[in-house]
XYZ file of C-alpha atoms in Angstrom:
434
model
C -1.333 -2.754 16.038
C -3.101 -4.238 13.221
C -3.659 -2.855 9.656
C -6.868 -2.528 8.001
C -6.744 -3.901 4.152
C -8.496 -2.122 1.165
C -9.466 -4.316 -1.952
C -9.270 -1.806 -5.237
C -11.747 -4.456 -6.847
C -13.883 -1.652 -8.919
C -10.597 0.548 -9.770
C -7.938 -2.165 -10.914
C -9.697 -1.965 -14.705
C -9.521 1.656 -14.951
C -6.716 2.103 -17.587
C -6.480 5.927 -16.772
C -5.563 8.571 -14.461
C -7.656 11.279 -12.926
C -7.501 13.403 -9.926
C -9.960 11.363 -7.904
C -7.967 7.893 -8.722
C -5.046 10.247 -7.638
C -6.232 10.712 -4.498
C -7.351 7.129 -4.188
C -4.171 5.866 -4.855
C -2.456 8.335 -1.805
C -5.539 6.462 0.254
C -4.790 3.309 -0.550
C -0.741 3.775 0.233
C -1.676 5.048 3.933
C -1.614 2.329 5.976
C -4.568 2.643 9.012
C -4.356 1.238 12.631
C -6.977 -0.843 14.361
C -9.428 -3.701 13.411
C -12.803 -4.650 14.203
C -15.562 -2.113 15.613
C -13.073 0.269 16.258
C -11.468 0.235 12.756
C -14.820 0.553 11.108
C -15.961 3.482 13.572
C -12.980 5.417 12.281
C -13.313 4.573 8.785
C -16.987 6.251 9.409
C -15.600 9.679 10.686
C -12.670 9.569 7.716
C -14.354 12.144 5.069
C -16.502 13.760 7.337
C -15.902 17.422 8.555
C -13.754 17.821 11.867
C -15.917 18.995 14.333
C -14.595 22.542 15.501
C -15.628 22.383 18.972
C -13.197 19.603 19.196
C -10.401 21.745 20.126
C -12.720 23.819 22.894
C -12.037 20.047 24.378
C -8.425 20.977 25.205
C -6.637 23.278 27.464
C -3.630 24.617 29.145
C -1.821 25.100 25.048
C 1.873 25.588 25.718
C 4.843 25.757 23.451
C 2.740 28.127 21.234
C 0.138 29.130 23.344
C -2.079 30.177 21.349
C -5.248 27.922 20.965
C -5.995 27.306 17.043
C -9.302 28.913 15.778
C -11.686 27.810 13.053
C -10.145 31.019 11.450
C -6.867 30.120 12.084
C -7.227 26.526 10.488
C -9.341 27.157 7.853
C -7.497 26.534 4.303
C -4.835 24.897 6.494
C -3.605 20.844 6.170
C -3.494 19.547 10.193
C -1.891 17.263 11.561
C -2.711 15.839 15.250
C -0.467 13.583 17.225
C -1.325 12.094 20.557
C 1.625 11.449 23.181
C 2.200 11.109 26.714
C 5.732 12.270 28.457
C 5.828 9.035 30.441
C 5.544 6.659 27.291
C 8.696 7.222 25.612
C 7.463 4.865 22.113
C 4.981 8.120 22.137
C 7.302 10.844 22.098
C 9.869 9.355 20.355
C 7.624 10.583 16.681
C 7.136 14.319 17.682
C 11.056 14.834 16.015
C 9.253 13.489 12.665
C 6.376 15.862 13.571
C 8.678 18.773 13.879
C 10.689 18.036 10.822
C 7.060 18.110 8.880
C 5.969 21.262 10.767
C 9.258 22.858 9.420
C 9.236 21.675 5.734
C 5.339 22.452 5.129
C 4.224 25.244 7.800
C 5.154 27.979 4.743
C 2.679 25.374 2.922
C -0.498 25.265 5.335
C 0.699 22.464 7.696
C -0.327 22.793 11.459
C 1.038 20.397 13.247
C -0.770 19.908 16.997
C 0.311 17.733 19.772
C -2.475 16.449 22.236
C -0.922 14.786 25.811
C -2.817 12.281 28.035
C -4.025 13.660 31.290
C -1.481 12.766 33.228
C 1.958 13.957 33.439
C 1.449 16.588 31.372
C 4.321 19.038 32.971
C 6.869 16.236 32.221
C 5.490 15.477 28.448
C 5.866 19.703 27.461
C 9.478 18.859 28.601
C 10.033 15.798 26.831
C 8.828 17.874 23.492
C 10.639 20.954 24.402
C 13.578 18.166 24.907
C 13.334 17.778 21.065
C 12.682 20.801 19.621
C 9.237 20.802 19.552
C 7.689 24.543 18.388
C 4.425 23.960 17.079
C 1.261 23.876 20.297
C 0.749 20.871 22.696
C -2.266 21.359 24.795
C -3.554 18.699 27.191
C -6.837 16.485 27.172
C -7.596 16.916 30.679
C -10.449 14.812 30.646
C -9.966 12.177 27.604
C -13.095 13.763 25.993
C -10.984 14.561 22.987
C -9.664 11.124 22.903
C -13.178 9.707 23.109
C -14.436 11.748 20.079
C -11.558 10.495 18.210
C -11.585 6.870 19.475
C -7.741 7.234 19.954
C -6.601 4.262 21.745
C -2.963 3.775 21.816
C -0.606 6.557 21.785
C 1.331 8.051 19.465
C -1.943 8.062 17.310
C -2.021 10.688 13.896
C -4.997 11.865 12.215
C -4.826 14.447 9.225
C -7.357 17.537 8.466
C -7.508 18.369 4.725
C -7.832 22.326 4.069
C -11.464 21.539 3.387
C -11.576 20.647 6.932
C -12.469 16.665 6.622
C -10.713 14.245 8.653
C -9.000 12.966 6.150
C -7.030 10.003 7.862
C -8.183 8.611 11.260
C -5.439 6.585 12.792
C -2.673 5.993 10.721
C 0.794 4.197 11.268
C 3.742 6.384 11.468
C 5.445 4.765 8.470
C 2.903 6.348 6.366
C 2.134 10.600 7.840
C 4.705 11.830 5.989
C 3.407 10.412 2.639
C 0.222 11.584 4.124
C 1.325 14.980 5.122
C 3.054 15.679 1.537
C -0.346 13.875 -0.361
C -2.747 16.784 1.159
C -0.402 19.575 1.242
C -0.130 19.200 -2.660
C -3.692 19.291 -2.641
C -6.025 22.438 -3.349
C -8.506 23.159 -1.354
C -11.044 22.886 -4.323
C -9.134 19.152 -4.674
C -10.071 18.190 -1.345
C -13.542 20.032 -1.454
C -14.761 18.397 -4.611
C -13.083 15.258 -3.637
C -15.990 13.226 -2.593
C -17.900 13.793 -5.742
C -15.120 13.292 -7.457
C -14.703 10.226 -6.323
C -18.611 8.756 -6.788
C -17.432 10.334 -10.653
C -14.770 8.123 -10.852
C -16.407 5.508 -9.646
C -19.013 5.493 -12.382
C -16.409 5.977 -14.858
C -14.379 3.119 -13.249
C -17.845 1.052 -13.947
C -17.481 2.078 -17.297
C -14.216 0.862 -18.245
C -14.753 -2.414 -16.431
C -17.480 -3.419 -18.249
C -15.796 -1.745 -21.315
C -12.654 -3.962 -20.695
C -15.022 -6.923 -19.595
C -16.733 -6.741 -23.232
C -13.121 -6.969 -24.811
C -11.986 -9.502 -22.288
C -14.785 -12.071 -23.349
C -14.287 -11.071 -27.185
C -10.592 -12.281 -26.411
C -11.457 -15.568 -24.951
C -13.744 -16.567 -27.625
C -10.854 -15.412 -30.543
C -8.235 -16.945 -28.001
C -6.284 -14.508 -29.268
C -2.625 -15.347 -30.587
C 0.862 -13.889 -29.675
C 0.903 -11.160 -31.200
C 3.858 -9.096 -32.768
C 4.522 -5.831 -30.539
C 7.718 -2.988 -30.335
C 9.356 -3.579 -27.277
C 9.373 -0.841 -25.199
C 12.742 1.241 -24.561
C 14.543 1.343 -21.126
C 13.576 4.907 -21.002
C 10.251 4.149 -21.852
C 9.995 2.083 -18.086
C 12.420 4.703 -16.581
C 9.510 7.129 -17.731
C 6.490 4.852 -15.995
C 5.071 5.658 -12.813
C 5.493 2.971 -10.648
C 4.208 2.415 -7.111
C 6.597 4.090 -4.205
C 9.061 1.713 -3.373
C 8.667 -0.180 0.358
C 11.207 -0.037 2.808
C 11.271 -2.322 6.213
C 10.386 0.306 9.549
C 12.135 -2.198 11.574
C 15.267 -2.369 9.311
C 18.244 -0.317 10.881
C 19.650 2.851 9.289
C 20.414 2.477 5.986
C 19.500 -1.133 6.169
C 16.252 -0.859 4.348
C 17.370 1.693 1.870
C 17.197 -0.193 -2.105
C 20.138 -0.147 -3.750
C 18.239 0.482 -7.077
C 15.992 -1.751 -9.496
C 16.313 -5.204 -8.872
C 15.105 -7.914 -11.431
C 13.299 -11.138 -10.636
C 15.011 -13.799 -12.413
C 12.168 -16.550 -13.275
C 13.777 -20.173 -13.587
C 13.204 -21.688 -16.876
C 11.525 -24.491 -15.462
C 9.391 -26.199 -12.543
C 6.003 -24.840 -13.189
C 3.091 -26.710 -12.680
C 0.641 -26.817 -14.836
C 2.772 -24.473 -17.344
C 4.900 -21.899 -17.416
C 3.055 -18.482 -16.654
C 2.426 -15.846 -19.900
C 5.394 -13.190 -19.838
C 5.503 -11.794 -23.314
C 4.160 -8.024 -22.347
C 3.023 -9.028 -18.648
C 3.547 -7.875 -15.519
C 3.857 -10.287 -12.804
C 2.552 -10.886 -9.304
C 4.723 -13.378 -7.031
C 4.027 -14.458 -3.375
C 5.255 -17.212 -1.490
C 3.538 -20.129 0.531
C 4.348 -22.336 2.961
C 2.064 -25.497 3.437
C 2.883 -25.773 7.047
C 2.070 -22.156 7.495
C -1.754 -21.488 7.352
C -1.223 -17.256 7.446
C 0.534 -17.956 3.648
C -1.802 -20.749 2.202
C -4.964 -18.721 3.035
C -3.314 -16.204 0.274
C -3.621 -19.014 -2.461
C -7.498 -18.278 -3.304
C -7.006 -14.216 -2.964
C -3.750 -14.299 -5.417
C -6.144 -16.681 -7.929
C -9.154 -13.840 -7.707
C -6.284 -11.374 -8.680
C -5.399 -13.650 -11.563
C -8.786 -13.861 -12.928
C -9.344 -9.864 -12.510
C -6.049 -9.489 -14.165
C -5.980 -12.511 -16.416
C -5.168 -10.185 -19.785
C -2.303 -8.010 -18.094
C -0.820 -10.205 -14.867
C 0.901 -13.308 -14.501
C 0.418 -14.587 -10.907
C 3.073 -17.107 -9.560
C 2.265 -18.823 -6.199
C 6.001 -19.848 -4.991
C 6.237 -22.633 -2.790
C 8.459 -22.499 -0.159
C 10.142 -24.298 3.371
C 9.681 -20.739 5.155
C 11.142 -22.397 8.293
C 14.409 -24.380 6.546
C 16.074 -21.512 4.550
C 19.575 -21.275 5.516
C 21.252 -17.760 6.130
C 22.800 -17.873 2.395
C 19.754 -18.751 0.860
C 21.049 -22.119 -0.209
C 18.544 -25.135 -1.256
C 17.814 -27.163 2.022
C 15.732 -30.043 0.265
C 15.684 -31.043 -3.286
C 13.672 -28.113 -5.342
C 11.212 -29.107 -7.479
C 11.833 -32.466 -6.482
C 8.893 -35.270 -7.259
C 7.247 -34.766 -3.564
C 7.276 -31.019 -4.373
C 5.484 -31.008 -7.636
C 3.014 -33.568 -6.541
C 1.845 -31.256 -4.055
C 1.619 -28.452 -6.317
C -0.482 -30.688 -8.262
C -2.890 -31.227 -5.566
C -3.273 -27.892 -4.325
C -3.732 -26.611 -8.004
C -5.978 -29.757 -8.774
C -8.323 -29.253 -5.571
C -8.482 -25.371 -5.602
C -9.038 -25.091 -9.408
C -6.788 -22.491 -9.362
C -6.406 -20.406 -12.787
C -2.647 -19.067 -11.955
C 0.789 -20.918 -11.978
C 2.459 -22.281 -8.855
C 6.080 -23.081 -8.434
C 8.186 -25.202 -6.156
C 11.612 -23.019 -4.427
C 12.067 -24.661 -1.575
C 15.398 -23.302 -0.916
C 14.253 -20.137 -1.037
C 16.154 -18.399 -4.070
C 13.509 -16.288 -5.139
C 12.240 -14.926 -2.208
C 15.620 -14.024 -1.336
C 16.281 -12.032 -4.542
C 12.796 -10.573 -4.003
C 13.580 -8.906 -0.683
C 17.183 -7.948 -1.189
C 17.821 -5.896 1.517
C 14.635 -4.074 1.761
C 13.292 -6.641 4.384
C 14.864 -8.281 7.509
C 15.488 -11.664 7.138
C 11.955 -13.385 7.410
C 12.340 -16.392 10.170
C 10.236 -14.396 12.467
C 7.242 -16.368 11.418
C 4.641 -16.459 8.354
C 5.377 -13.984 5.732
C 2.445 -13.190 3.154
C 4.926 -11.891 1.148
C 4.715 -10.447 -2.508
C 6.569 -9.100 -5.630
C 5.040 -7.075 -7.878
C 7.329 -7.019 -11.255
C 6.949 -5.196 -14.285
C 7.222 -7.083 -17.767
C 10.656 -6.144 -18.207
C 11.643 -7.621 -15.036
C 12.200 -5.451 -12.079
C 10.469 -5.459 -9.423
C 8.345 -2.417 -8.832
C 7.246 -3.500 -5.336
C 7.672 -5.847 -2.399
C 5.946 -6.258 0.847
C 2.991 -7.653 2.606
C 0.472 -8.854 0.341
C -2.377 -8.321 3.289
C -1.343 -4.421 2.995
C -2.861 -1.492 1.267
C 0.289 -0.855 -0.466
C -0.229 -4.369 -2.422
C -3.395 -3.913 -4.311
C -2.587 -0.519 -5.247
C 1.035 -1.635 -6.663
C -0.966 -4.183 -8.292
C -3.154 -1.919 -9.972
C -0.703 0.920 -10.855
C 1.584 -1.945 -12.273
C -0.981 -3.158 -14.411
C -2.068 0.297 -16.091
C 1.402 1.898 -16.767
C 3.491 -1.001 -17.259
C 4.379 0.044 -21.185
C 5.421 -3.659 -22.171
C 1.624 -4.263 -21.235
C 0.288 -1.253 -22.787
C 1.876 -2.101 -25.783
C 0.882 -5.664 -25.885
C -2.862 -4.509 -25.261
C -2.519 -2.020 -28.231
C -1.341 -4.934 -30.677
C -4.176 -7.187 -29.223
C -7.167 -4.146 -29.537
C -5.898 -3.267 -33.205
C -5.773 -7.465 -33.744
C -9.209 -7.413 -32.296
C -10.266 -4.147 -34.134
C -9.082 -5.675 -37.438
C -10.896 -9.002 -36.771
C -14.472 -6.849 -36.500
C -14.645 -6.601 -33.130
């Protein structure tokens, strides 16, 4: 199952919070299933309203037999989950299901389970089996299926209480950030959201070409250091900072962080230059030049530099993804003369505007993934920290994800080390005339 990938683009300027970019954010962290046709047909009925004679498309409701109503929904978050009682990967999430059902039903969750055609009989078992009390009906024919192009089962989708399909398809890692994201919604929120959003939007416009006026007045100053108050711990305790990742494959416990973990640079081995810190976030992600999945990240990461050129510091870290020992050690000289010659290249021949770095022995990508992530010799990684200017790292993950872009963005407007650096610069540039 494949993950469809959002680029923020028009919303990394904005350098404030609203409702709408609320909301966008929760979209952006929800990680959809499918690609191709399929992907962009569900993307299509996402924000349109559910069609009520959907549920005249099932039958035989058991558990709670009672078949929901258009009055019985209306107002109400729900959440549908296809299974099947003889595919056990399918039934396995109607325990998280439950567990939702009982924290948010008091709330306005509905939780409804949909089974394949066949085997029904043995699937109200298997739920029963775990608890299940919210209504399973079955979709004798698949017609329900069809409307919602559900493929592959377990499958979730998400109503909002103004009765849009909110999320079509979306991995199981991500409905209970789902769930909780439209439950604390109103149902004015999630009835104005769409012009809400086409408001932001504009305003987002705004900003960018607000920020791109003060961007260009910047290059042609080439503005100086300038002197700014650090901010205090409390000040980054304070931030809000993107929702920490944790591996779904990891075992119990495995995946849990321990707490904030910093991203020590090394003082040397950059090529062309070291990368601007003072009051920066940064953005690291690691390449292999064996492995085409990580080198075809090399131009996205430079885009983000140049969108992000006044607040991020992107670091493309070199790496021998397949010759990392299991302690992390150096297996070739780092930063060795064969090493920076081919940083030199692939900066020369690119024309890239960020910094790359040579860690062949892996260091930094094993203090980046601590034990959030399994260890990562099951193939290319596109990898990615996100780290805050005082040096912890705010996220880690897959830099193809939702989740990356977002952290990226939410980084780069409440970071306070770059807030306050932008405040020095804008009074240095307000002082100047400008």
């Amino acid at each position: 199952m494949l993950r469809r990938v959002t680029t923020l683009g028009l919303f990394a300027v904005v350098g404030f919070a609203t409702p709408a970019m609320a909301q966008m954010e929760l979209d952006d962290q929800i990680v959809r299933e499918g690609l191709g046709e399929r992907r962009d047909d569900l993307t299509k009925l996402e924000l349109t309203q559910f069609d009520p004679t959907w549920w005249e498309l099932l039958s035989d409701w058991r558990i709670a037999e009672e078949a929901p109503t258009p009055d019985t929904l209306d107002g109400q978050v729900v959440l549908v989950v296809t299974f099947a009682g003889w595919y056990p990967p399918s039934v396995r999430p109607l325990a998280m299901a439950q567990r939702l059902y009982e924290t948010y039903a008091e709330d306005g969750l509905v939780v409804i389970g949909v089974h394949d055609a066949d085997g029904y009989d043995d699937g109200v078992e298997a739920a029963e089996r775990r608890g299940v009390t919210f209504p399973i009906a079955v979709d004798a024919d698949g017609a329900f299926r069809e409307a919602l192009l559900v493929d592959q089962d377990p499958d979730f989708y998400l109503i909002d209480r103004s009765g849009q399909l909110r999320f079509a398809d979306i991995e199981t890692s991500s409905v209970e950030l789902a769930v909780e994201g439209l439950i604390e919604e109103t149902r004015e929120d999630a009835e104005t959201l769409i012009s809400r959003i086409a408001d932001a939007r504009r305003r987002a416009e705004i900003e960018a070409r607000r920020t791109a006026r003060i961007n260009q007045q910047a290059d042609l100053l080439s503005i100086p250091d300038v002197t700014f108050a650090e901010p205090s711990e409390a000040a980054y305790a304070l931030a809000h900072w993107p929702r920490v990742q944790v591996d779904p494959n990891a075992a119990p416990g495995f995946g849990e962080p321990a707490g904030p973990r910093r991203l020590q640079m090394p003082a040397d081995g950059f090529y062309p230059s070291a990368a601007a810190s003072k009051g920066r976030a940064f953005v690291v992600y690691f390449w292999d030049r064996n492995m085409p999945a990580t080198t075809a990240r090399i131009r996205p990461m430079d885009e983000l530099q140049r969108r992000y050129a006044r607040d991020i510091s992107v670091v493309g870290v070199m790496m021998n993804m397949n010759q990392q020992n299991n302690f992390g050690q150096p297996v070739e000289n780092v930063g060795g003369p064969e090493a920076r010659a081919v940083l030199r290249e692939a900066h020369r021949s690119a024309g890239l505007a960020h910094t790359l770095l040579a860690d062949l022995g892996g260091a930094l990508m094993n203090a980046a993934e601590g034990n959030q992530f399994s260890s990562f010799g099951q193939g290319p990684r596109t990898m990615a920290a996100v780290v805050s200017s005082d040096g912890v790292i705010r996220w880690f993950g897959d830099s193809t994800t939702h989740g990356f872009e977002s952290a990226v963005a939410l980084v780069a407007r409440e970071d306070p080390g770059v807030r306050a650096r932008r405040a020095a610069e804008d009074e240095y540039l307000r002082r100047r005339g400008r």
